């Protein structure tokens, strides 16, 4: 670790910013994209649900691999996942239509993207293991602020160009994410394998066993799942509500941006809440 760099917060803020900017394109505007390809609301729900289930399954697998291979750099795990999404987006741009192949490709993009969040969050564990300072609340707040930018801009852009160009914007955002993740990975060169306790490799357990050993955490996780169920339902079908009220993609982008903006004060205040309530 470079001793002159005392905090990972500025760099991790960039990681969070690029992740959530890409999330806006992949998660929020997917519904608009699929509807433009003549998919029904039922098909839209099935495709997005399949992608999120895939992501929820891949995420723990990736996290488990990083736990059991402490010498494997965190940033290098994200790179192939992001490149694969770029390839899928490129295929969608040239072949996207209202058919089964497109449905499968979109579900794969969503699943792969959600799974990369495990790697993004893993940077926090690397900081703890390496003794590097990180204010997660500030970094995550920057991510929410960054989400607003493509949310509003894409909403306006898609008033004037077909939303079928969404894969192009997705590719551009993924390229930026790859660059930022690579830069963040340099922060831990030679550190992760040294800081991680080799004994941890012997203590790794299966996901089911972990749930049994941590009942409180499991209940918390179930509550978070319910929260995200509501969020993803809102994010997926927001465009339907907006259009029913006479709006368009610009209105959806504005509302989606507002919802992200509401998070920011709470994210920035997280460190204070943590100290006050001894979390």
XYZ file of N, CA and C in Angstrom:
837
model
N 0.846 -1.203 0.000
C 0.000 0.000 0.000
C 0.872 1.240 0.000
N 0.509 2.251 -0.743
C 1.201 3.529 -0.740
C 0.886 4.242 0.563
N 1.888 4.454 1.390
C 1.657 5.022 2.709
C 1.202 6.475 2.643
N 1.426 7.129 1.482
C 0.997 8.524 1.354
C -0.492 8.627 1.104
N -1.137 7.508 0.831
C -2.566 7.522 0.544
C -3.279 6.934 1.754
N -3.840 7.811 2.572
C -4.372 7.394 3.858
C -5.799 6.892 3.773
N -6.513 7.256 2.723
C -7.918 6.878 2.642
C -8.257 6.358 1.251
N -9.078 5.336 1.234
C -9.549 4.760 -0.028
C -10.876 5.385 -0.449
N -11.415 6.265 0.398
C -12.751 6.825 0.151
C -12.883 7.521 -1.208
N -11.955 8.428 -1.604
C -12.118 9.075 -2.918
C -12.128 8.076 -4.074
N -11.215 7.105 -4.026
C -11.154 6.107 -5.103
C -12.395 5.225 -5.092
N -12.810 4.803 -3.900
C -13.991 3.938 -3.812
C -15.254 4.696 -4.202
N -15.261 5.997 -4.014
C -16.393 6.814 -4.462
C -16.529 6.728 -5.972
N -15.394 6.708 -6.676
C -15.425 6.550 -8.132
C -15.945 5.167 -8.520
N -15.537 4.152 -7.758
C -16.017 2.789 -8.019
C -17.533 2.734 -7.879
N -18.047 3.294 -6.781
C -19.489 3.318 -6.554
C -20.203 4.160 -7.611
N -19.603 5.286 -7.981
C -20.225 6.169 -8.971
C -20.400 5.468 -10.309
N -19.341 4.821 -10.786
C -19.438 4.151 -12.088
C -20.369 2.948 -12.027
N -20.389 2.252 -10.871
C -21.292 1.112 -10.735
C -22.740 1.562 -10.840
N -23.104 2.610 -10.119
C -24.501 3.032 -10.093
C -24.915 3.786 -11.352
N -23.966 4.400 -12.035
C -24.296 4.984 -13.334
C -24.654 3.877 -14.326
N -23.886 2.793 -14.290
C -24.195 1.643 -15.153
C -25.500 0.987 -14.720
N -25.740 0.945 -13.397
C -26.979 0.350 -12.885
C -28.201 1.064 -13.434
N -28.085 2.371 -13.615
C -29.210 3.135 -14.154
C -29.584 2.621 -15.539
N -28.564 2.400 -16.374
C -28.836 1.920 -17.733
C -29.319 0.480 -17.734
N -28.652 -0.370 -16.935
C -28.954 -1.803 -16.963
C -30.273 -2.129 -16.277
N -30.548 -1.481 -15.152
C -31.717 -1.843 -14.359
C -32.926 -0.948 -14.624
N -32.725 0.366 -14.625
C -33.877 1.268 -14.738
C -34.434 1.364 -16.153
N -33.557 1.373 -17.151
C -34.031 1.584 -18.523
C -34.243 0.286 -19.299
N -33.990 -0.851 -18.659
C -34.229 -2.131 -19.325
C -35.700 -2.293 -19.688
N -36.578 -1.864 -18.791
C -38.020 -1.993 -19.059
C -38.421 -1.205 -20.299
N -37.905 0.012 -20.425
C -38.215 0.846 -21.585
C -37.684 0.178 -22.856
N -36.490 -0.376 -22.761
C -35.864 -1.051 -23.901
C -36.686 -2.256 -24.354
N -37.084 -3.089 -23.404
C -37.845 -4.294 -23.751
C -39.222 -3.946 -24.312
N -39.848 -2.925 -23.745
C -41.149 -2.517 -24.275
C -41.022 -1.978 -25.692
N -39.902 -1.315 -25.977
C -39.671 -0.809 -27.334
C -39.512 -1.958 -28.330
N -39.118 -3.124 -27.820
C -38.979 -4.312 -28.668
C -40.249 -5.153 -28.666
N -41.334 -4.585 -28.156
C -42.669 -5.190 -28.177
C -42.854 -6.340 -27.200
N -42.048 -6.395 -26.137
C -42.279 -7.385 -25.089
C -43.449 -6.932 -24.221
N -44.277 -7.882 -23.790
C -45.410 -7.563 -22.918
C -44.922 -7.300 -21.498
N -45.814 -6.745 -20.678
C -45.459 -6.503 -19.282
C -45.160 -7.814 -18.554
N -45.893 -8.865 -18.912
C -45.635 -10.171 -18.298
C -44.232 -10.657 -18.642
N -43.884 -10.572 -19.948
C -42.555 -10.994 -20.382
C -41.483 -10.129 -19.734
N -41.762 -8.843 -19.621
C -40.828 -7.917 -18.972
C -40.546 -8.352 -17.532
N -41.606 -8.693 -16.806
C -41.437 -9.132 -15.423
C -40.656 -10.424 -15.318
N -40.927 -11.363 -16.222
C -40.231 -12.654 -16.199
C -38.742 -12.467 -16.509
N -38.437 -11.667 -17.513
C -37.041 -11.467 -17.918
C -36.236 -10.795 -16.807
N -36.759 -9.708 -16.260
C -36.027 -8.991 -15.214
C -35.915 -9.834 -13.943
N -36.978 -10.592 -13.626
C -36.920 -11.463 -12.445
C -35.867 -12.552 -12.630
N -35.815 -13.126 -13.827
C -34.827 -14.173 -14.106
C -33.410 -13.621 -13.964
N -33.196 -12.408 -14.466
C -31.879 -11.790 -14.353
C -31.487 -11.538 -12.912
N -32.438 -11.106 -12.109
C -32.126 -10.812 -10.705
C -31.914 -12.085 -9.888
N -32.648 -13.125 -10.223
C -32.413 -14.411 -9.557
C -31.018 -14.925 -9.907
N -30.655 -14.812 -11.183
C -29.327 -15.237 -11.614
C -28.248 -14.450 -10.870
N -28.444 -13.142 -10.763
C -27.477 -12.308 -10.065
C -27.355 -12.665 -8.595
N -28.496 -12.974 -7.965
C -28.477 -13.334 -6.546
C -27.786 -14.674 -6.302
N -27.762 -15.528 -7.327
C -27.068 -16.814 -7.209
C -25.577 -16.686 -7.514
N -25.256 -15.880 -8.511
C -23.854 -15.709 -8.900
C -23.071 -14.919 -7.857
N -23.726 -13.917 -7.245
C -23.046 -13.061 -6.283
C -22.376 -13.826 -5.156
N -23.103 -14.693 -4.438
C -22.472 -15.468 -3.362
C -21.371 -16.398 -3.856
N -21.537 -16.934 -5.070
C -20.499 -17.814 -5.624
C -19.197 -17.035 -5.824
N -19.326 -15.826 -6.374
C -18.145 -14.984 -6.599
C -17.510 -14.584 -5.273
N -18.344 -14.177 -4.312
C -17.825 -13.784 -2.999
C -17.124 -14.956 -2.318
N -17.707 -16.148 -2.443
C -17.107 -17.337 -1.841
C -15.757 -17.647 -2.478
N -15.665 -17.465 -3.790
C -14.396 -17.709 -4.475
C -13.321 -16.756 -3.976
N -13.668 -15.470 -3.821
C -12.704 -14.491 -3.331
C -12.290 -14.795 -1.891
N -13.236 -15.291 -1.088
C -12.911 -15.665 0.294
C -11.914 -16.812 0.343
N -12.100 -17.785 -0.530
C -11.252 -18.977 -0.508
C -9.958 -18.815 -1.303
N -9.834 -17.685 -2.037
C -8.608 -17.414 -2.790
C -8.130 -15.992 -2.462
N -7.603 -15.799 -1.262
C -7.227 -14.453 -0.822
C -6.128 -13.801 -1.654
N -5.387 -14.585 -2.429
C -4.325 -14.011 -3.250
C -4.827 -13.541 -4.615
N -6.096 -13.810 -4.899
C -6.660 -13.389 -6.189
C -7.135 -11.946 -6.061
N -6.593 -11.010 -6.863
C -6.977 -9.597 -6.754
C -8.469 -9.376 -7.016
N -9.088 -8.582 -6.156
C -10.525 -8.331 -6.270
C -10.887 -7.719 -7.617
N -10.116 -6.705 -8.035
C -10.448 -5.992 -9.271
C -10.422 -6.907 -10.489
N -9.546 -7.924 -10.485
C -9.446 -8.820 -11.632
C -10.672 -9.712 -11.770
N -11.439 -9.877 -10.701
C -12.657 -10.669 -10.788
C -13.732 -9.924 -11.572
N -13.763 -8.605 -11.412
C -14.789 -7.815 -12.077
C -14.546 -7.672 -13.576
N -13.289 -7.608 -13.981
C -12.966 -7.310 -15.381
C -13.604 -8.280 -16.371
N -13.464 -9.598 -16.211
C -14.101 -10.502 -17.180
C -15.626 -10.427 -17.154
N -16.203 -10.175 -15.968
C -17.655 -10.057 -15.879
C -18.146 -8.839 -16.650
N -17.412 -7.735 -16.545
C -17.800 -6.504 -17.237
C -17.586 -6.642 -18.746
N -16.494 -7.290 -19.145
C -16.246 -7.502 -20.575
C -17.326 -8.396 -21.185
N -17.764 -9.381 -20.441
C -18.820 -10.268 -20.932
C -20.117 -9.498 -21.143
N -20.403 -8.569 -20.248
C -21.596 -7.730 -20.419
C -21.477 -6.858 -21.659
N -20.281 -6.359 -21.937
C -20.062 -5.552 -23.140
C -20.363 -6.376 -24.385
N -19.890 -7.615 -24.399
C -20.141 -8.505 -25.544
C -21.638 -8.740 -25.720
N -22.335 -8.999 -24.617
C -23.779 -9.233 -24.695
C -24.514 -7.993 -25.178
N -24.102 -6.817 -24.701
C -24.716 -5.560 -25.149
C -24.475 -5.356 -26.647
N -23.274 -5.671 -27.100
C -22.961 -5.508 -28.523
C -23.844 -6.415 -29.385
N -24.043 -7.642 -28.929
C -24.924 -8.563 -29.656
C -26.350 -8.017 -29.688
N -26.793 -7.488 -28.549
C -28.140 -6.930 -28.477
C -28.308 -5.737 -29.419
N -27.273 -4.922 -29.546
C -27.376 -3.740 -30.387
C -27.594 -4.101 -31.852
N -26.991 -5.204 -32.275
C -27.075 -5.568 -33.690
C -28.162 -6.601 -33.989
N -28.602 -7.322 -32.950
C -29.580 -8.384 -33.213
C -30.835 -8.279 -32.348
N -30.906 -7.262 -31.484
C -32.019 -7.161 -30.546
C -33.374 -7.082 -31.230
N -34.281 -7.945 -30.833
C -35.656 -7.925 -31.331
C -36.518 -8.655 -30.303
N -37.817 -8.646 -30.523
C -38.717 -9.246 -29.539
C -38.777 -10.746 -29.609
N -37.663 -11.421 -29.371
C -37.642 -12.876 -29.432
C -36.978 -13.461 -28.189
N -36.925 -14.785 -28.136
C -36.396 -15.491 -26.966
C -34.911 -15.215 -26.757
N -34.166 -15.119 -27.854
C -32.723 -14.876 -27.729
C -32.465 -13.546 -27.026
N -33.203 -12.528 -27.427
C -33.055 -11.217 -26.789
C -33.417 -11.291 -25.314
N -34.480 -12.017 -24.993
C -34.895 -12.165 -23.598
C -33.788 -12.802 -22.761
N -33.170 -13.847 -23.311
C -32.091 -14.538 -22.589
C -30.884 -13.624 -22.413
N -30.526 -12.892 -23.472
C -29.370 -11.994 -23.411
C -29.576 -10.894 -22.375
N -30.772 -10.317 -22.340
C -31.058 -9.257 -21.368
C -31.001 -9.808 -19.948
N -31.574 -10.996 -19.740
C -31.533 -11.615 -18.410
C -30.089 -11.877 -17.981
N -29.239 -12.297 -18.920
C -27.833 -12.542 -18.612
C -27.115 -11.245 -18.246
N -27.402 -10.178 -18.977
C -26.784 -8.881 -18.669
C -27.156 -8.442 -17.256
N -28.446 -8.535 -16.925
C -28.904 -8.140 -15.589
C -28.248 -9.000 -14.519
N -28.230 -10.309 -14.731
C -27.648 -11.218 -13.751
C -26.165 -10.968 -13.530
N -25.417 -10.801 -14.618
C -23.981 -10.552 -14.498
C -23.719 -9.220 -13.821
N -24.521 -8.217 -14.174
C -24.296 -6.904 -13.572
C -24.552 -6.934 -12.067
N -25.654 -7.536 -11.653
C -25.962 -7.600 -10.218
C -24.870 -8.359 -9.468
N -24.337 -9.414 -10.081
C -23.299 -10.203 -9.420
C -22.027 -9.399 -9.193
N -21.758 -8.398 -10.045
C -20.540 -7.601 -9.873
C -20.591 -6.760 -8.604
N -21.781 -6.558 -8.048
C -21.870 -5.797 -6.807
C -21.133 -6.504 -5.668
N -21.061 -7.834 -5.741
C -20.310 -8.586 -4.734
C -18.840 -8.183 -4.743
N -18.323 -7.932 -5.938
C -16.923 -7.532 -6.063
C -16.741 -6.090 -5.607
N -17.692 -5.229 -5.974
C -17.635 -3.824 -5.557
C -17.629 -3.727 -4.032
N -18.478 -4.508 -3.386
C -18.528 -4.495 -1.924
C -17.305 -5.166 -1.317
N -16.685 -6.068 -2.065
C -15.514 -6.773 -1.547
C -14.361 -5.820 -1.277
N -14.309 -4.714 -2.011
C -13.274 -3.721 -1.762
C -13.306 -3.255 -0.304
N -14.507 -3.217 0.279
C -14.631 -2.817 1.688
C -13.905 -3.811 2.585
N -14.082 -5.104 2.297
C -13.391 -6.129 3.068
C -11.887 -6.040 2.901
N -11.442 -5.707 1.691
C -10.006 -5.557 1.452
C -9.441 -4.404 2.271
N -10.226 -3.325 2.377
C -9.781 -2.181 3.174
C -9.636 -2.568 4.645
N -10.628 -3.289 5.159
C -10.583 -3.709 6.560
C -9.385 -4.620 6.803
N -9.136 -5.536 5.859
C -8.031 -6.481 6.016
C -6.676 -5.796 5.900
N -6.605 -4.727 5.106
C -5.339 -4.041 4.872
C -5.135 -2.839 5.776
N -6.122 -2.539 6.620
C -6.001 -1.395 7.517
C -6.111 -0.061 6.808
N -6.856 -0.027 5.708
C -7.022 1.203 4.934
C -8.332 1.877 5.322
N -8.276 3.180 5.518
C -9.466 3.927 5.933
C -10.465 4.027 4.779
N -11.741 3.814 5.097
C -12.799 3.930 4.094
C -14.095 4.376 4.764
N -14.676 5.447 4.266
C -15.991 5.895 4.714
C -17.008 5.428 3.677
N -17.646 4.285 3.957
C -18.549 3.688 2.979
C -19.749 4.589 2.708
N -20.270 5.245 3.748
C -21.450 6.090 3.571
C -21.231 7.196 2.553
N -20.087 7.861 2.630
C -19.788 8.927 1.672
C -19.659 8.354 0.263
N -18.920 7.249 0.144
C -18.723 6.642 -1.177
C -20.050 6.209 -1.786
N -20.903 5.600 -0.969
C -22.212 5.148 -1.475
C -23.101 6.335 -1.797
N -22.972 7.420 -1.044
C -23.734 8.632 -1.349
C -23.323 9.224 -2.686
N -22.035 9.180 -2.978
C -21.543 9.636 -4.281
C -22.129 8.760 -5.386
N -22.266 7.459 -5.096
C -22.872 6.554 -6.066
C -24.310 6.946 -6.386
N -25.065 7.305 -5.351
C -26.452 7.731 -5.565
C -26.507 9.020 -6.374
N -25.591 9.950 -6.075
C -25.549 11.209 -6.822
C -25.210 10.938 -8.289
N -24.250 10.045 -8.526
C -23.853 9.728 -9.891
C -24.996 9.076 -10.663
N -25.839 8.313 -9.960
C -26.978 7.651 -10.593
C -27.925 8.676 -11.226
N -28.039 9.834 -10.594
C -28.957 10.871 -11.073
C -28.583 11.333 -12.476
N -27.283 11.412 -12.751
C -26.816 11.980 -14.022
C -27.328 11.201 -15.235
N -27.042 9.889 -15.358
C -27.579 9.171 -16.518
C -29.090 9.002 -16.464
N -29.654 8.984 -15.248
C -31.103 8.843 -15.136
C -31.819 9.981 -15.854
N -31.370 11.200 -15.596
C -31.994 12.374 -16.224
C -31.593 12.496 -17.689
N -30.289 12.333 -17.968
C -29.803 12.522 -19.335
C -30.369 11.488 -20.301
N -30.392 10.221 -19.899
C -30.930 9.182 -20.786
C -32.423 9.398 -21.031
N -33.121 9.858 -20.000
C -34.543 10.143 -20.165
C -34.785 11.187 -21.236
N -33.929 12.205 -21.262
C -34.055 13.268 -22.269
C -33.607 12.764 -23.637
N -32.482 12.057 -23.673
C -31.928 11.559 -24.940
C -32.915 10.648 -25.652
N -33.578 9.774 -24.887
C -34.481 8.808 -25.511
C -35.811 9.426 -25.949
N -35.976 10.714 -25.729
C -37.111 11.422 -26.332
C -36.839 11.682 -27.811
N -35.556 11.704 -28.169
C -35.176 12.111 -29.520
C -34.539 10.991 -30.344
N -34.031 9.956 -29.680
C -33.483 8.816 -30.420
C -34.133 7.536 -29.880
N -34.187 6.486 -30.682
C -34.824 5.237 -30.224
C -34.120 4.651 -29.000
N -34.914 4.135 -28.083
C -34.357 3.528 -26.871
C -33.626 2.221 -27.184
N -33.763 1.751 -28.421
C -33.037 0.546 -28.838
C -31.529 0.787 -28.884
N -31.116 2.045 -28.737
C -29.687 2.354 -28.649
C -29.169 2.249 -27.215
N -29.980 1.763 -26.308
C -29.560 1.611 -24.914
C -28.274 0.782 -24.782
N -28.108 -0.330 -25.540
C -26.864 -1.097 -25.418
C -25.598 -0.284 -25.668
N -25.679 0.714 -26.560
C -24.512 1.557 -26.838
C -24.103 2.323 -25.583
N -25.091 2.921 -24.906
C -24.801 3.664 -23.676
C -24.321 2.708 -22.577
N -24.895 1.495 -22.557
C -24.457 0.505 -21.581
C -22.991 0.140 -21.778
N -22.579 -0.020 -23.031
C -21.182 -0.352 -23.336
C -20.243 0.764 -22.878
N -20.608 2.014 -23.175
C -19.769 3.156 -22.787
C -19.594 3.217 -21.270
N -20.676 3.014 -20.534
C -20.606 3.059 -19.075
C -19.800 1.895 -18.520
N -19.918 0.726 -19.132
C -19.149 -0.435 -18.682
C -17.652 -0.244 -18.920
N -17.288 0.399 -20.020
C -15.876 0.679 -20.293
C -15.303 1.591 -19.214
N -16.060 2.620 -18.860
C -15.615 3.527 -17.785
C -15.475 2.762 -16.479
N -16.406 1.858 -16.222
C -16.361 1.069 -14.992
C -15.114 0.175 -14.954
N -14.757 -0.402 -16.081
C -13.563 -1.240 -16.151
C -12.311 -0.428 -15.824
N -12.227 0.770 -16.397
C -11.063 1.630 -16.157
C -10.949 1.995 -14.680
N -12.070 2.391 -14.075
C -12.059 2.800 -12.671
C -11.742 1.619 -11.757
N -12.302 0.446 -12.047
C -12.012 -0.734 -11.234
C -10.540 -1.119 -11.323
N -9.962 -0.980 -12.516
C -8.540 -1.267 -12.667
C -7.683 -0.318 -11.852
N -8.072 0.959 -11.856
C -7.349 1.954 -11.055
C -7.477 1.649 -9.565
N -8.676 1.278 -9.132
C -8.895 0.949 -7.715
C -8.095 -0.281 -7.315
N -7.969 -1.241 -8.225
C -7.229 -2.454 -7.923
C -5.762 -2.202 -7.640
N -5.199 -1.157 -8.264
C -3.790 -0.832 -8.036
C -3.542 -0.396 -6.598
N -4.598 0.043 -5.930
C -4.483 0.496 -4.544
C -4.083 -0.657 -3.634
N -4.421 -1.900 -4.036
C -4.204 -3.062 -3.174
C -3.106 -3.990 -3.683
N -2.313 -3.522 -4.650
C -1.260 -4.378 -5.194
C -0.335 -4.845 -4.072
N -0.217 -6.154 -3.919
C 0.660 -6.721 -2.907
C 0.117 -6.670 -1.500
N -1.143 -6.208 -1.329
C -1.671 -6.033 0.013
C -2.657 -7.112 0.427
N -3.548 -7.507 -0.479
C -4.636 -8.397 -0.082
C -4.106 -9.751 0.381
N -3.158 -10.301 -0.326
C -2.647 -11.615 0.038
C -1.852 -11.569 1.339
N -1.255 -10.400 1.645
C -0.476 -10.273 2.856
C -1.379 -10.077 4.061
N -2.393 -9.266 3.887
C -3.235 -8.881 5.008
C -4.228 -9.955 5.404
N -4.664 -10.738 4.420
C -5.640 -11.765 4.740
C -4.997 -12.857 5.568
N -5.672 -13.282 6.598
C -5.156 -14.337 7.464
C -5.313 -15.683 6.773
N -4.219 -16.424 6.562
C -4.325 -17.722 5.874
C -5.284 -18.668 6.563
N -5.475 -18.486 7.872
C -6.378 -19.383 8.587
C -7.809 -19.225 8.119
N -8.127 -18.066 7.519
C -9.498 -17.837 7.049
C -9.875 -18.822 5.964
N -8.866 -19.302 5.210
C -9.162 -20.254 4.141
C -9.710 -21.549 4.732
N -9.282 -21.867 5.952
C -9.737 -23.099 6.574
C -11.116 -22.938 7.206
N -11.531 -21.658 7.413
C -12.773 -21.416 8.115
C -13.959 -21.183 7.173
N -13.713 -21.176 5.870
C -14.798 -20.933 4.934
C -15.815 -22.063 5.006
N -17.084 -21.708 4.828
C -18.142 -22.699 4.921
C -19.139 -22.483 3.797
N -20.050 -23.432 3.635
C -21.057 -23.308 2.600
C -22.062 -22.224 2.986
N -22.809 -21.759 1.968
C -23.788 -20.709 2.207
C -24.872 -21.173 3.169
N -25.338 -22.417 3.020
C -26.375 -22.959 3.891
C -25.870 -23.061 5.324
N -24.646 -23.493 5.486
C -24.073 -23.596 6.827
C -23.931 -22.219 7.462
N -23.549 -21.238 6.649
C -23.422 -19.869 7.159
C -24.762 -19.356 7.671
N -25.840 -19.609 6.921
C -27.173 -19.179 7.362
C -27.544 -19.823 8.689
N -27.177 -21.080 8.862
C -27.486 -21.768 10.113
C -26.689 -21.197 11.277
N -25.452 -20.808 11.004
C -24.591 -20.297 12.065
C -24.885 -18.837 12.403
N -25.519 -18.111 11.483
C -25.790 -16.686 11.685
C -27.290 -16.397 11.522
N -28.137 -16.823 12.464
C -29.582 -16.648 12.319
C -30.022 -15.181 12.310
N -29.352 -14.337 13.097
C -29.722 -12.913 13.141
C -29.441 -12.262 11.795
N -28.263 -12.537 11.258
C -27.913 -11.982 9.956
C -28.852 -12.500 8.870
N -29.247 -13.758 8.976
C -30.149 -14.348 7.990
C -31.503 -13.646 7.995
N -32.015 -13.340 9.191
C -33.286 -12.613 9.280
C -33.149 -11.208 8.708
N -32.004 -10.560 8.992
C -31.754 -9.235 8.428
C -31.721 -9.304 6.909
N -31.057 -10.322 6.384
C -30.954 -10.491 4.939
C -32.338 -10.688 4.315
N -33.195 -11.438 5.002
C -34.550 -11.654 4.494
C -35.315 -10.327 4.439
N -35.142 -9.489 5.459
C -35.791 -8.178 5.455
C -35.294 -7.310 4.318
N -33.988 -7.367 4.050
C -33.430 -6.595 2.942
C -33.978 -7.095 1.610
N -34.167 -8.408 1.502
C -34.747 -8.976 0.279
C -36.140 -8.418 0.022
N -36.926 -8.266 1.098
C -38.270 -7.706 0.947
C -38.208 -6.248 0.493
N -37.238 -5.496 1.030
C -37.069 -4.103 0.618
C -36.742 -4.016 -0.872
N -35.831 -4.881 -1.311
C -35.440 -4.846 -2.713
C -36.547 -5.366 -3.625
N -37.403 -6.217 -3.102
C -38.552 -6.659 -3.900
C -39.412 -5.457 -4.270
N -39.662 -4.600 -3.271
C -40.438 -3.395 -3.543
C -39.713 -2.443 -4.473
N -38.403 -2.293 -4.256
C -37.629 -1.365 -5.087
C -37.602 -1.818 -6.542
N -37.313 -3.095 -6.775
C -37.201 -3.583 -8.144
C -38.543 -3.555 -8.872
N -39.629 -3.786 -8.133
C -40.953 -3.684 -8.750
C -41.208 -2.251 -9.208
N -40.860 -1.310 -8.336
C -41.011 0.114 -8.673
C -40.135 0.492 -9.860
N -38.857 0.074 -9.828
C -37.921 0.449 -10.883
C -38.313 -0.150 -12.231
N -38.842 -1.383 -12.209
C -39.182 -2.060 -13.458
C -40.402 -1.457 -14.134
N -41.421 -1.150 -13.349
C -42.688 -0.715 -13.952
C -42.972 0.780 -13.777
N -41.958 1.552 -13.378
C -42.146 2.997 -13.240
C -42.553 3.638 -14.562
N -41.972 3.186 -15.658
C -42.297 3.761 -16.959
C -43.776 3.587 -17.279
N -44.391 2.467 -16.849
C -45.814 2.250 -17.088
C -46.651 3.293 -16.352
N -46.290 3.569 -15.115
C -47.014 4.563 -14.319
C -46.881 5.939 -14.948
N -45.664 6.292 -15.348
C -45.411 7.612 -15.932
C -46.191 7.791 -17.227
N -46.171 6.783 -18.069
C -46.891 6.883 -19.337
C -48.396 6.939 -19.115
N -48.882 6.241 -18.108
C -50.309 6.262 -17.806
C -50.762 7.652 -17.372
N -49.809 8.415 -16.823
C -50.105 9.783 -16.384
C -49.776 10.817 -17.456
N -49.448 10.338 -18.654
C -49.178 11.237 -19.764
C -47.729 11.641 -19.922
N -46.811 11.007 -19.182
C -45.402 11.353 -19.255
C -44.641 10.492 -20.254
N -43.318 10.661 -20.262
C -42.456 9.905 -21.161
C -41.153 9.557 -20.448
N -40.129 9.190 -21.216
C -38.874 8.766 -20.594
C -38.205 9.879 -19.803
N -38.384 11.133 -20.220
C -37.776 12.232 -19.462
C -38.412 12.338 -18.083
N -39.715 12.116 -17.999
C -40.388 12.136 -16.705
C -39.951 10.974 -15.826
N -39.788 9.803 -16.438
C -39.320 8.654 -15.684
C -37.902 8.886 -15.167
N -37.040 9.442 -16.018
C -35.666 9.717 -15.617
C -35.597 10.694 -14.469
N -36.467 11.710 -14.502
C -36.488 12.701 -13.424
C -36.932 12.060 -12.112
N -38.003 11.270 -12.157
C -38.502 10.624 -10.934
C -37.493 9.628 -10.378
N -36.843 8.890 -11.264
C -35.835 7.935 -10.825
C -34.657 8.663 -10.183
N -34.311 9.813 -10.754
C -33.233 10.616 -10.177
C -33.595 11.165 -8.818
N -34.846 11.581 -8.654
C -35.302 12.088 -7.355
C -35.219 11.000 -6.290
N -35.626 9.790 -6.651
C -35.571 8.687 -5.686
C -34.136 8.416 -5.238
N -33.182 8.585 -6.157
C -31.770 8.404 -5.798
C -31.278 9.555 -4.929
N -31.755 10.756 -5.225
C -31.322 11.922 -4.464
C -31.757 11.843 -2.998
N -32.907 11.241 -2.763
C -33.416 11.113 -1.388
C -32.464 10.283 -0.532
N -31.746 9.342 -1.155
C -30.835 8.481 -0.418
C -29.605 9.219 0.107
N -29.180 10.246 -0.619
C -27.871 10.853 -0.387
C -27.656 11.337 1.048
N -28.579 12.118 1.641
C -28.332 12.580 3.022
C -28.142 11.433 4.006
N -28.911 10.361 3.842
C -28.805 9.218 4.756
C -27.483 8.476 4.547
N -27.032 8.399 3.287
C -25.751 7.747 3.021
C -24.604 8.527 3.659
N -24.619 9.840 3.497
C -23.560 10.670 4.055
C -23.556 10.637 5.583
N -24.753 10.441 6.167
C -24.864 10.447 7.633
C -24.644 9.067 8.245
N -24.382 8.065 7.404
C -24.261 6.698 7.916
C -23.171 6.570 8.978
N -22.018 7.219 8.751
C -20.909 7.111 9.706
C -21.326 7.633 11.082
N -22.106 8.728 11.099
C -22.571 9.269 12.380
C -23.552 8.321 13.048
N -24.461 7.754 12.260
C -25.416 6.787 12.820
C -24.668 5.594 13.421
N -23.633 5.177 12.707
C -22.868 4.019 13.168
C -22.205 4.294 14.514
N -21.642 5.484 14.663
C -20.990 5.822 15.924
C -22.012 6.007 17.044
N -23.140 6.642 16.702
C -24.149 6.935 17.720
C -24.787 5.666 18.267
N -25.064 4.702 17.383
C -25.752 3.480 17.786
C -24.805 2.280 17.917
N -23.489 2.543 17.816
C -22.479 1.497 17.989
C -22.715 0.295 17.061
N -22.962 0.614 15.785
C -23.231 -0.452 14.810
C -21.938 -1.111 14.375
